[in-house]
Amino acid sequence: MGDTGKEEYKIHSFDVESQQLLKTAFKDPSSVDLEKVANVIVDQSLEDYVFSKEAGRICYTIIQAESKQTGQSIFRRSLLNRLQQEYKDRDELRGRSLQAWVCYVTFICNIFDYLKVNNMPMMALVNPVYDCLFRLAQPDSLQKEEEVDCLVLQLHRIGEQLEKMNSQRMDELFSLLRDGFLLQEGLSSLSQLLLLEIIEFRAAEWKMTDAAQKYYYSEVTD
């Protein structure tokens, strides 16, 4: 029950009708339209960056409640269908709104982090997540601090899990990041710092050494 209370606290940014819909989904999922619930969560995630970072836990809570109550996975299927639809339109999304694009990547990585099958990440999400991160590693994206920041945050969060699922693609991704860091002109000093930090983070087997933490965090606060 404590977890449900926490999730209810995180939905205060929704309109009253949507808040009520989500609260009911936490407690009695079979009594609401779970496809509508999935769409409400995705729509909010594309608009609200703070929420996009929390949404995975909320989705996990609803999935657990539905499984316990009915043994079904209507919500999860609806959520993945909608994520797939946005994934297909990702270039258009990025062209329309950089903020919505960054929110989408944050959200899909959050879902990858929280939604597990037998304690393993969902295979269906591995390549879409990689494809989004590869897009963030392209030269035009590396020119934009918000995309570099998003890329580095996601790799901190799920890089180690992703590498276990497909190490070859992670090698390819970091080859792009190294080339960007070393060869690309016009990167801001913050973007260079973030790229160097994530390259070293992976080289240290996804752990932040004390020396690195001191160096990077003093740079950021200065």
mmCIF file of C-alpha atoms in Angstrom:
data_model
loop_
_atom_site.group_PDB
_atom_site.id
_atom_site.type_symbol
_atom_site.label_atom_id
_atom_site.label_comp_id
_atom_site.label_asym_id
_atom_site.label_seq_id
_atom_site.Cartn_x
_atom_site.Cartn_y
_atom_site.Cartn_z
ATOM 1 C CA MET A 1 0.000 0.000 0.000
ATOM 2 C CA GLY A 2 2.900 2.349 0.757
ATOM 3 C CA ASP A 3 4.087 2.141 -2.850
ATOM 4 C CA THR A 4 0.663 3.022 -4.192
ATOM 5 C CA GLY A 5 0.627 6.105 -1.963
ATOM 6 C CA LYS A 6 3.989 7.167 -3.376
ATOM 7 C CA GLU A 7 2.744 6.769 -6.954
ATOM 8 C CA GLU A 8 -0.384 8.797 -6.189
ATOM 9 C CA TYR A 9 1.830 11.620 -4.941
ATOM 10 C CA LYS A 10 3.644 11.715 -8.294
ATOM 11 C CA ILE A 11 0.521 12.272 -10.397
ATOM 12 C CA HIS A 12 -0.364 15.729 -9.068
ATOM 13 C CA SER A 13 0.661 17.303 -12.410
ATOM 14 C CA PHE A 14 -2.288 15.607 -14.193
ATOM 15 C CA ASP A 15 -5.758 17.089 -14.582
ATOM 16 C CA VAL A 16 -8.337 15.936 -12.018
ATOM 17 C CA GLU A 17 -9.998 13.386 -14.325
ATOM 18 C CA SER A 18 -6.668 11.768 -15.254
ATOM 19 C CA GLN A 19 -5.561 11.704 -11.597
ATOM 20 C CA GLN A 20 -8.735 9.830 -10.699
ATOM 21 C CA LEU A 21 -8.214 7.411 -13.599
ATOM 22 C CA LEU A 22 -4.667 6.620 -12.445
ATOM 23 C CA LYS A 23 -5.606 6.274 -8.777
ATOM 24 C CA THR A 24 -8.258 3.735 -9.767
ATOM 25 C CA ALA A 25 -5.732 1.904 -11.989
ATOM 26 C CA PHE A 26 -3.399 1.512 -8.992
ATOM 27 C CA LYS A 27 -6.108 -0.068 -6.839
ATOM 28 C CA ASP A 28 -8.639 -1.687 -9.174
ATOM 29 C CA PRO A 29 -7.140 -1.941 -12.688
ATOM 30 C CA SER A 30 -9.887 -4.152 -14.114
ATOM 31 C CA SER A 31 -12.445 -1.379 -13.573
ATOM 32 C CA VAL A 32 -10.801 1.149 -15.928
ATOM 33 C CA ASP A 33 -9.825 1.338 -19.606
ATOM 34 C CA LEU A 34 -6.158 0.379 -19.335
ATOM 35 C CA GLU A 35 -5.385 1.378 -22.921
ATOM 36 C CA LYS A 36 -6.574 4.886 -22.040
ATOM 37 C CA VAL A 37 -4.416 4.797 -18.895
ATOM 38 C CA ALA A 38 -1.335 3.890 -20.977
ATOM 39 C CA ASN A 39 -2.041 6.752 -23.417
ATOM 40 C CA VAL A 40 -2.537 9.263 -20.594
ATOM 41 C CA ILE A 41 0.833 8.271 -19.074
ATOM 42 C CA VAL A 42 2.695 8.444 -22.402
ATOM 43 C CA ASP A 43 1.089 11.787 -23.339
ATOM 44 C CA GLN A 44 2.113 13.287 -20.004
ATOM 45 C CA SER A 45 5.624 11.841 -20.306
ATOM 46 C CA LEU A 46 6.145 13.558 -23.673
ATOM 47 C CA GLU A 47 5.182 16.916 -22.166
ATOM 48 C CA ASP A 48 6.641 16.739 -18.674
ATOM 49 C CA TYR A 49 10.343 15.907 -18.328
ATOM 50 C CA VAL A 50 10.178 15.474 -14.547
ATOM 51 C CA PHE A 51 7.316 13.003 -14.893
ATOM 52 C CA SER A 52 9.068 11.098 -17.716
ATOM 53 C CA LYS A 53 11.809 10.210 -15.201
ATOM 54 C CA GLU A 54 9.255 8.806 -12.721
ATOM 55 C CA ALA A 55 6.802 7.148 -15.090
ATOM 56 C CA GLY A 56 8.510 3.738 -15.180
ATOM 57 C CA ARG A 57 7.764 3.126 -11.520
ATOM 58 C CA ILE A 58 4.142 4.176 -11.979
ATOM 59 C CA CYS A 59 3.758 1.780 -14.937
ATOM 60 C CA TYR A 60 5.373 -0.995 -12.910
ATOM 61 C CA THR A 61 2.867 -0.399 -10.064
ATOM 62 C CA ILE A 62 -0.105 -0.699 -12.449
ATOM 63 C CA ILE A 63 1.331 -3.810 -14.149
ATOM 64 C CA GLN A 64 1.821 -5.496 -10.767
ATOM 65 C CA ALA A 65 -1.711 -4.560 -9.665
ATOM 66 C CA GLU A 66 -3.263 -5.904 -12.878
ATOM 67 C CA SER A 67 -1.269 -9.130 -12.731
ATOM 68 C CA LYS A 68 -2.299 -9.707 -9.121
ATOM 69 C CA GLN A 69 -5.959 -8.918 -9.752
ATOM 70 C CA THR A 70 -6.611 -10.599 -13.118
ATOM 71 C CA GLY A 71 -3.408 -12.357 -14.210
ATOM 72 C CA GLN A 72 -3.552 -10.351 -17.450
ATOM 73 C CA SER A 73 -1.211 -7.821 -19.062
ATOM 74 C CA ILE A 74 -3.536 -5.495 -20.999
ATOM 75 C CA PHE A 75 -1.835 -2.390 -19.624
ATOM 76 C CA ARG A 76 1.667 -3.565 -20.482
ATOM 77 C CA ARG A 77 0.621 -4.524 -24.017
ATOM 78 C CA SER A 78 -1.088 -1.145 -24.530
ATOM 79 C CA LEU A 79 1.949 0.690 -23.162
ATOM 80 C CA LEU A 80 4.387 -1.168 -25.427
ATOM 81 C CA ASN A 81 2.135 -0.627 -28.464
ATOM 82 C CA ARG A 82 2.071 3.112 -27.833
ATOM 83 C CA LEU A 83 5.848 3.217 -27.231
ATOM 84 C CA GLN A 84 6.353 1.380 -30.530
ATOM 85 C CA GLN A 85 4.123 3.864 -32.344
ATOM 86 C CA GLU A 86 6.140 6.824 -30.956
ATOM 87 C CA TYR A 87 9.372 4.979 -31.772
ATOM 88 C CA LYS A 88 8.363 4.650 -35.440
ATOM 89 C CA ASP A 89 7.677 8.403 -35.550
ATOM 90 C CA ARG A 90 10.782 9.381 -33.558
ATOM 91 C CA ASP A 91 12.441 11.431 -36.315
ATOM 92 C CA GLU A 92 9.257 13.412 -36.814
ATOM 93 C CA LEU A 93 8.951 13.838 -33.027
ATOM 94 C CA ARG A 94 12.506 15.171 -32.771
ATOM 95 C CA GLY A 95 11.895 17.537 -35.690
ATOM 96 C CA ARG A 96 8.714 18.837 -34.086
ATOM 97 C CA SER A 97 9.966 19.277 -30.525
ATOM 98 C CA LEU A 98 13.399 18.613 -29.096
ATOM 99 C CA GLN A 99 11.927 18.672 -25.600
ATOM 100 C CA ALA A 100 9.308 16.014 -26.444
ATOM 101 C CA TRP A 101 12.046 13.881 -28.046
ATOM 102 C CA VAL A 102 14.262 14.092 -24.955
ATOM 103 C CA CYS A 103 11.217 13.243 -22.810
ATOM 104 C CA TYR A 104 10.456 10.215 -25.010
ATOM 105 C CA VAL A 105 14.009 8.851 -24.738
ATOM 106 C CA THR A 106 13.968 9.406 -20.967
ATOM 107 C CA PHE A 107 10.614 7.618 -20.729
ATOM 108 C CA ILE A 108 11.507 4.562 -22.845
ATOM 109 C CA CYS A 109 14.785 4.151 -20.921
ATOM 110 C CA ASN A 110 12.832 4.437 -17.663
ATOM 111 C CA ILE A 111 10.426 1.729 -18.839
ATOM 112 C CA PHE A 112 13.401 -0.454 -19.850
ATOM 113 C CA ASP A 113 14.811 0.006 -16.347
ATOM 114 C CA TYR A 114 11.607 -0.884 -14.479
ATOM 115 C CA LEU A 115 9.810 -3.457 -16.619
ATOM 116 C CA LYS A 116 11.426 -6.849 -16.185
ATOM 117 C CA VAL A 117 10.476 -10.369 -17.207
ATOM 118 C CA ASN A 118 11.953 -12.968 -14.852
ATOM 119 C CA ASN A 119 14.283 -10.245 -13.513
ATOM 120 C CA MET A 120 15.648 -9.589 -17.013
ATOM 121 C CA PRO A 121 15.058 -6.470 -19.147
ATOM 122 C CA MET A 122 12.494 -6.905 -21.914
ATOM 123 C CA MET A 123 14.178 -8.006 -25.138
ATOM 124 C CA ALA A 124 11.550 -6.125 -27.179
ATOM 125 C CA LEU A 125 12.901 -2.824 -25.827
ATOM 126 C CA VAL A 126 16.651 -3.425 -26.297
ATOM 127 C CA ASN A 127 16.987 -2.376 -29.946
ATOM 128 C CA PRO A 128 14.541 0.559 -29.768
ATOM 129 C CA VAL A 129 16.439 1.920 -26.747
ATOM 130 C CA TYR A 130 19.764 1.479 -28.533
ATOM 131 C CA ASP A 131 18.385 3.158 -31.660
ATOM 132 C CA CYS A 132 17.325 6.191 -29.604
ATOM 133 C CA LEU A 133 20.737 6.422 -27.939
ATOM 134 C CA PHE A 134 22.468 6.110 -31.322
ATOM 135 C CA ARG A 135 20.347 9.024 -32.570
ATOM 136 C CA LEU A 136 21.544 11.092 -29.609
ATOM 137 C CA ALA A 137 25.152 10.239 -30.551
ATOM 138 C CA GLN A 138 24.902 11.658 -34.087
ATOM 139 C CA PRO A 139 26.955 14.796 -34.867
ATOM 140 C CA ASP A 140 23.932 17.128 -35.028
ATOM 141 C CA SER A 141 22.664 15.868 -31.652
ATOM 142 C CA LEU A 142 26.077 16.217 -30.019
ATOM 143 C CA GLN A 143 25.843 19.939 -30.848
ATOM 144 C CA LYS A 144 22.834 20.239 -28.534
ATOM 145 C CA GLU A 145 23.571 20.133 -24.813
ATOM 146 C CA GLU A 146 20.100 18.863 -23.892
ATOM 147 C CA GLU A 147 20.559 15.798 -26.112
ATOM 148 C CA VAL A 148 24.077 15.103 -24.791
ATOM 149 C CA ASP A 149 22.799 15.500 -21.238
ATOM 150 C CA CYS A 150 19.940 13.076 -21.942
ATOM 151 C CA LEU A 151 22.289 10.531 -23.523
ATOM 152 C CA VAL A 152 24.729 10.596 -20.611
ATOM 153 C CA LEU A 153 21.972 10.406 -17.978
ATOM 154 C CA GLN A 154 20.417 7.353 -19.665
ATOM 155 C CA LEU A 155 23.779 5.594 -19.989
ATOM 156 C CA HIS A 156 24.436 6.191 -16.299
ATOM 157 C CA ARG A 157 21.106 4.653 -15.510
ATOM 158 C CA ILE A 158 20.846 1.675 -17.876
ATOM 159 C CA GLY A 159 24.188 1.413 -19.712
ATOM 160 C CA GLU A 160 25.392 -1.592 -17.762
ATOM 161 C CA GLN A 161 22.094 -3.472 -18.263
ATOM 162 C CA LEU A 162 22.055 -2.603 -21.967
ATOM 163 C CA GLU A 163 25.625 -3.765 -22.478
ATOM 164 C CA LYS A 164 24.757 -7.168 -20.985
ATOM 165 C CA MET A 165 21.920 -7.493 -23.506
ATOM 166 C CA ASN A 166 24.039 -6.534 -26.550
ATOM 167 C CA SER A 167 27.681 -5.620 -26.011
ATOM 168 C CA GLN A 168 28.454 -5.176 -29.718
ATOM 169 C CA ARG A 169 25.994 -2.313 -30.067
ATOM 170 C CA MET A 170 27.421 -0.673 -26.937
ATOM 171 C CA ASP A 171 30.916 -0.878 -28.477
ATOM 172 C CA GLU A 172 29.556 0.790 -31.629
ATOM 173 C CA LEU A 173 27.803 3.487 -29.604
ATOM 174 C CA PHE A 174 30.954 4.340 -27.657
ATOM 175 C CA SER A 175 32.963 4.418 -30.867
ATOM 176 C CA LEU A 176 30.620 7.201 -32.015
ATOM 177 C CA LEU A 177 30.976 9.001 -28.685
ATOM 178 C CA ARG A 178 34.776 8.833 -28.782
ATOM 179 C CA ASP A 179 34.816 10.126 -32.366
ATOM 180 C CA GLY A 180 32.462 12.914 -31.375
ATOM 181 C CA PHE A 181 34.583 13.859 -28.381
ATOM 182 C CA LEU A 182 37.901 13.743 -30.242
ATOM 183 C CA LEU A 183 37.023 14.903 -33.749
ATOM 184 C CA GLN A 184 33.876 16.978 -33.742
ATOM 185 C CA GLU A 185 34.238 20.738 -33.771
ATOM 186 C CA GLY A 186 31.822 23.096 -32.095
ATOM 187 C CA LEU A 187 30.972 21.009 -29.020
ATOM 188 C CA SER A 188 30.285 23.089 -25.941
ATOM 189 C CA SER A 189 32.668 22.670 -23.007
ATOM 190 C CA LEU A 190 29.828 21.099 -20.978
ATOM 191 C CA SER A 191 29.120 18.551 -23.737
ATOM 192 C CA GLN A 192 32.823 17.679 -23.948
ATOM 193 C CA LEU A 193 32.962 17.217 -20.180
ATOM 194 C CA LEU A 194 29.844 14.998 -20.182
ATOM 195 C CA LEU A 195 31.165 12.838 -23.027
ATOM 196 C CA LEU A 196 34.561 12.404 -21.409
ATOM 197 C CA GLU A 197 32.912 11.525 -18.108
ATOM 198 C CA ILE A 198 30.679 8.809 -19.623
ATOM 199 C CA ILE A 199 33.582 7.344 -21.643
ATOM 200 C CA GLU A 200 35.609 7.039 -18.431
ATOM 201 C CA PHE A 201 32.567 5.750 -16.519
ATOM 202 C CA ARG A 202 32.158 2.818 -18.896
ATOM 203 C CA ALA A 203 35.929 2.182 -18.966
ATOM 204 C CA ALA A 204 35.705 1.830 -15.158
ATOM 205 C CA GLU A 205 33.034 -0.889 -15.663
ATOM 206 C CA TRP A 206 30.121 1.485 -15.105
ATOM 207 C CA LYS A 207 31.391 2.720 -11.749
ATOM 208 C CA MET A 208 32.358 6.235 -10.755
ATOM 209 C CA THR A 209 35.775 6.352 -9.120
ATOM 210 C CA ASP A 210 36.255 8.793 -6.238
ATOM 211 C CA ALA A 211 38.834 10.746 -8.248
ATOM 212 C CA ALA A 212 36.483 11.025 -11.236
ATOM 213 C CA GLN A 213 33.590 12.121 -9.052
ATOM 214 C CA LYS A 214 35.710 14.825 -7.440
ATOM 215 C CA TYR A 215 37.016 16.019 -10.803
ATOM 216 C CA TYR A 216 33.725 16.115 -12.730
ATOM 217 C CA TYR A 217 31.525 17.421 -9.980
ATOM 218 C CA SER A 218 33.934 20.192 -9.048
ATOM 219 C CA GLU A 219 34.031 21.157 -12.754
ATOM 220 C CA VAL A 220 30.242 21.256 -12.961
ATOM 221 C CA THR A 221 29.828 23.302 -9.761
ATOM 222 C CA ASP A 222 32.597 25.720 -10.722
#
